[in-house]
XYZ file of N, CA and C in Angstrom:
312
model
N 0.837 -1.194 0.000
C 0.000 0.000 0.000
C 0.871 1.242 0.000
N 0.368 2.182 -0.938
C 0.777 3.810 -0.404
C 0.457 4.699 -0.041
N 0.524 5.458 0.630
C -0.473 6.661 1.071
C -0.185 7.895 0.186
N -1.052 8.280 -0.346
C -1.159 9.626 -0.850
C -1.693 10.836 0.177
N -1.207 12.465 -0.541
C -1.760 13.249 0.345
C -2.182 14.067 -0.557
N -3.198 14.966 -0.636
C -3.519 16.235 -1.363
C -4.693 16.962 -0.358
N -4.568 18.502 -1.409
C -5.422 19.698 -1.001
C -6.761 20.243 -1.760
N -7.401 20.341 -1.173
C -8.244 20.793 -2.289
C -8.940 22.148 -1.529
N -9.555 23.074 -2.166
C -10.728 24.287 -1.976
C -11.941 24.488 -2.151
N -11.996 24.150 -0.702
C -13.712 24.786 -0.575
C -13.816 26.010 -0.206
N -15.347 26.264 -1.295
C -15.995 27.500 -1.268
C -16.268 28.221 0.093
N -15.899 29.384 0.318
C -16.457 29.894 1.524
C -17.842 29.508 2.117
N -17.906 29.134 3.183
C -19.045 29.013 3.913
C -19.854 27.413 3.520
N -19.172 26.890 2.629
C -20.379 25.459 2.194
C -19.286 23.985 3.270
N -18.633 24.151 4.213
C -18.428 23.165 5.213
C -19.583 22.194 5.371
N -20.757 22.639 5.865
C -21.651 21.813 6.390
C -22.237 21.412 4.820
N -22.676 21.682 4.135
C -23.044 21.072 2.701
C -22.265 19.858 2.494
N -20.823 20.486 2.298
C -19.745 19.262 1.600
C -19.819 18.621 2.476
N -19.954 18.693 3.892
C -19.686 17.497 5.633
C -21.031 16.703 5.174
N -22.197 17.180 4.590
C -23.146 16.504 4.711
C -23.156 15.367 3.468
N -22.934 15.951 2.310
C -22.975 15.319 1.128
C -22.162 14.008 1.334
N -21.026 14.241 2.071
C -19.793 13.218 2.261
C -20.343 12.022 3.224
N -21.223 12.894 4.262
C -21.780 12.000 4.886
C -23.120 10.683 4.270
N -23.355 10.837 3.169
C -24.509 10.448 2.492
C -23.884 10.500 1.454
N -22.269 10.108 1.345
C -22.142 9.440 -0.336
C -22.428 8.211 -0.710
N -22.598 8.113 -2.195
C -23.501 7.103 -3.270
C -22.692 5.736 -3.076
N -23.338 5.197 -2.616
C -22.990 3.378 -2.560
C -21.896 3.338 -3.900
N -22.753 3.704 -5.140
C -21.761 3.070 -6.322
C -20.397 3.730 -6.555
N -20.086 5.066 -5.699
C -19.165 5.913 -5.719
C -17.998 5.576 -5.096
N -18.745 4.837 -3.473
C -17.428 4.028 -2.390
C -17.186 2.748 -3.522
N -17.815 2.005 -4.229
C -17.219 0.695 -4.796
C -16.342 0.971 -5.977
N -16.690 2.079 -6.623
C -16.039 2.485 -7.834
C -14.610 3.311 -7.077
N -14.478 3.738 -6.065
C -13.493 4.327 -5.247
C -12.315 3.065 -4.837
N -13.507 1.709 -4.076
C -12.602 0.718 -3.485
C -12.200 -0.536 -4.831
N -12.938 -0.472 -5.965
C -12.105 -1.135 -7.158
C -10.803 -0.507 -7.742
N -10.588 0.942 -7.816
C -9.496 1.344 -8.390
C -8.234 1.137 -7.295
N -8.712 0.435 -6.136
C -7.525 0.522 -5.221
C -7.421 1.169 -3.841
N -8.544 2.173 -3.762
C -8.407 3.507 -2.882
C -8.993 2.906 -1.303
N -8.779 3.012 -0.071
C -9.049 2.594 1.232
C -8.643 3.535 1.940
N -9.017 3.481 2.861
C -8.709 4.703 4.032
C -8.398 6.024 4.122
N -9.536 6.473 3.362
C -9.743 7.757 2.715
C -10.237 8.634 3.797
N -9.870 9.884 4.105
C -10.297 10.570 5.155
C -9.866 11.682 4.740
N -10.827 13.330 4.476
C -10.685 14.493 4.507
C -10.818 15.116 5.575
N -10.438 16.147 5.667
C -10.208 17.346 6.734
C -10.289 18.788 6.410
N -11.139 19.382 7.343
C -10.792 20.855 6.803
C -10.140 21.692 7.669
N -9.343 22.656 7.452
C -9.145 24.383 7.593
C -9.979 24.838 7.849
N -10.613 24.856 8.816
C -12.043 26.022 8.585
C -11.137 27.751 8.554
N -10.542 27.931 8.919
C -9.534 29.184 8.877
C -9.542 29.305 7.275
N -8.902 28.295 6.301
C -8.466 28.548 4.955
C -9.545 27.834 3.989
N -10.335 27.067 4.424
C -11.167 26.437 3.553
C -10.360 25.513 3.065
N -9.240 25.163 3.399
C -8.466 24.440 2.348
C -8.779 23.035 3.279
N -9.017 22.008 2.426
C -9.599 20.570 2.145
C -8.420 19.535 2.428
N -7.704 18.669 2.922
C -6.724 18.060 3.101
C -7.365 16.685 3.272
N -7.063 15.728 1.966
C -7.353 14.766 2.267
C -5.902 13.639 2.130
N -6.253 12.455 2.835
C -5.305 11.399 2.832
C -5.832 10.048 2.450
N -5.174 9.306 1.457
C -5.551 7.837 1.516
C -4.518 7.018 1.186
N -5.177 5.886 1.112
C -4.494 4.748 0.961
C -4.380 4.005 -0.491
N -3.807 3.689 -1.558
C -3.964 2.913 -2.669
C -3.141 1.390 -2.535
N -3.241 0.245 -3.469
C -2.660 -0.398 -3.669
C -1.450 -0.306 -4.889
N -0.483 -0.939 -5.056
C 0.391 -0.543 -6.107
C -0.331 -0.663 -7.547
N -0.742 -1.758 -7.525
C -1.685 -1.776 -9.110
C -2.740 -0.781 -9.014
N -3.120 0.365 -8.302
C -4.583 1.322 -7.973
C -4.516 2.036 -9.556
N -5.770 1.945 -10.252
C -6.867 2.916 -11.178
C -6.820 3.791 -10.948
N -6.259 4.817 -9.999
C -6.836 6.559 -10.190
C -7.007 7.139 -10.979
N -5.842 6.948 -12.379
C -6.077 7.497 -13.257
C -7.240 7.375 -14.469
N -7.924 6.338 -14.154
C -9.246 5.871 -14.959
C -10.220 6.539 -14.143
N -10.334 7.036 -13.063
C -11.680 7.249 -12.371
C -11.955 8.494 -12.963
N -12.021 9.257 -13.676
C -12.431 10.320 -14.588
C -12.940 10.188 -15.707
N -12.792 8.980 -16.149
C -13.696 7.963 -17.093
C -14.711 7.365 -16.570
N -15.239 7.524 -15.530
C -16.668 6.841 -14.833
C -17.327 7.905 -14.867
N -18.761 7.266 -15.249
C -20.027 7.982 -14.817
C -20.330 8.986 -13.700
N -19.868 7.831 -12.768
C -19.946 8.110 -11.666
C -19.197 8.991 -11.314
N -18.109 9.447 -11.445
C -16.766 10.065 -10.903
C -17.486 11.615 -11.790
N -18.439 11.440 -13.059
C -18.544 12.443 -13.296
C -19.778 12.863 -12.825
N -20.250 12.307 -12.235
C -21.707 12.859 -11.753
C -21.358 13.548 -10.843
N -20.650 12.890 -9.640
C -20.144 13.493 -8.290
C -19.456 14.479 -8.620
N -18.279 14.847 -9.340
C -17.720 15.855 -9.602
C -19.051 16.862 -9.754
N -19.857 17.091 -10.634
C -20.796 17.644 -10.954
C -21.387 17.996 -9.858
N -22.216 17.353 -8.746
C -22.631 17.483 -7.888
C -21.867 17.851 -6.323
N -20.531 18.359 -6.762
C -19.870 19.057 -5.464
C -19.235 19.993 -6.448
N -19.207 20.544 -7.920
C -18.684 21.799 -8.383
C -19.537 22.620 -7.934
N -20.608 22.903 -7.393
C -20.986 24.675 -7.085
C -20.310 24.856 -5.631
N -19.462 24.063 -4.767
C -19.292 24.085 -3.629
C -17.615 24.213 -3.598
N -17.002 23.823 -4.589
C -15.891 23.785 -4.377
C -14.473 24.222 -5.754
N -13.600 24.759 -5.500
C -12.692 24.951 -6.821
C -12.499 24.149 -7.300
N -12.999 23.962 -8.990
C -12.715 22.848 -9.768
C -12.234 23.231 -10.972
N -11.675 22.603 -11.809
C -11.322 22.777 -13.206
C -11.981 22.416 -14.407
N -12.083 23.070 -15.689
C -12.919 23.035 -16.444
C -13.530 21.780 -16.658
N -12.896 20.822 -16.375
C -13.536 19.658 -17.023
C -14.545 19.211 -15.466
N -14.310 19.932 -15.067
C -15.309 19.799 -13.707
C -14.628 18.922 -12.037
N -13.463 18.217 -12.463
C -12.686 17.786 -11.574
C -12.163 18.901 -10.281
N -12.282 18.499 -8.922
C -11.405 19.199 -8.233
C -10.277 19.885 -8.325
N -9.801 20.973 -8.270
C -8.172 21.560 -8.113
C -7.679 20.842 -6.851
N -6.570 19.971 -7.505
C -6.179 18.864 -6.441
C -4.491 19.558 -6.665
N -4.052 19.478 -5.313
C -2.714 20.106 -5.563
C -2.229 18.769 -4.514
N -1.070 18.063 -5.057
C -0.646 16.932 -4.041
C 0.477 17.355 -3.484
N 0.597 16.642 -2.091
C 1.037 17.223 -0.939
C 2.192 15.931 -1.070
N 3.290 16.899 -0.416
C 4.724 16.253 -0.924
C 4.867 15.631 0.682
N 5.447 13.838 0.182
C 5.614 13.456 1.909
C 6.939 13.826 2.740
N 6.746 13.974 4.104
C 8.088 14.548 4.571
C 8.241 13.497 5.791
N 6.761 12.651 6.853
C 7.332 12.085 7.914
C 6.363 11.394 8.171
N 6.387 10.233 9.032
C 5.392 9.475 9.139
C 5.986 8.443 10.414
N 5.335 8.248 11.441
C 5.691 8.108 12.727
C 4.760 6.165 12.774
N 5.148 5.245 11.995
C 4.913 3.971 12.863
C 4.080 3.823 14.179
């Protein structure tokens, strides 16, 4: 397994929206998430910066790069762009976070 890290931006003031949506994500979204590889996924916010910090887990063979080719991956995108900085094609502004330490 590897752990990845990245950032992302939320819109001023939509915390409880995105906390809620996340809380009530789509069955087919976690399976299409846990086929490409992805586990122990957990975001965080800044409420100070809005800035989004999430962490997970992949396997070495992990899909990430196909999940922008799903339906699904584009619906959801769709349905958290009025809430958050995304890029034209509707994907998150994902800026990845460089590793420095990790304590066993």
């Amino acid at each position: 397994m590897e752990q990845i890290a990245f950032k992302m931006l939320l819109n001023p003031d939509q915390a409880e929206v995105y906390k809620k949506r996340h809380d009530e994500i789509w069955d087919d979204l976690v399976v299409l998430l846990k086929d490409a590889g992805i586990s122990d996924y957990s975001i965080f916010l800044d409420p100070e910066t809005n800035i989004l910090f999430a962490v997970l887990k992949r396997t070495k063979d992990h899909r990430m790069e196909e999940l922008p080719k799903h339906e699904v991956m584009q619906r959801w995108w769709s349905f958290m762009g009025d809430i958050m900085a995304t890029q034209e094609d509707g994907a998150p502004v994902v800026k990845p976070l460089e590793f420095m330490f990790h304590m066993p």
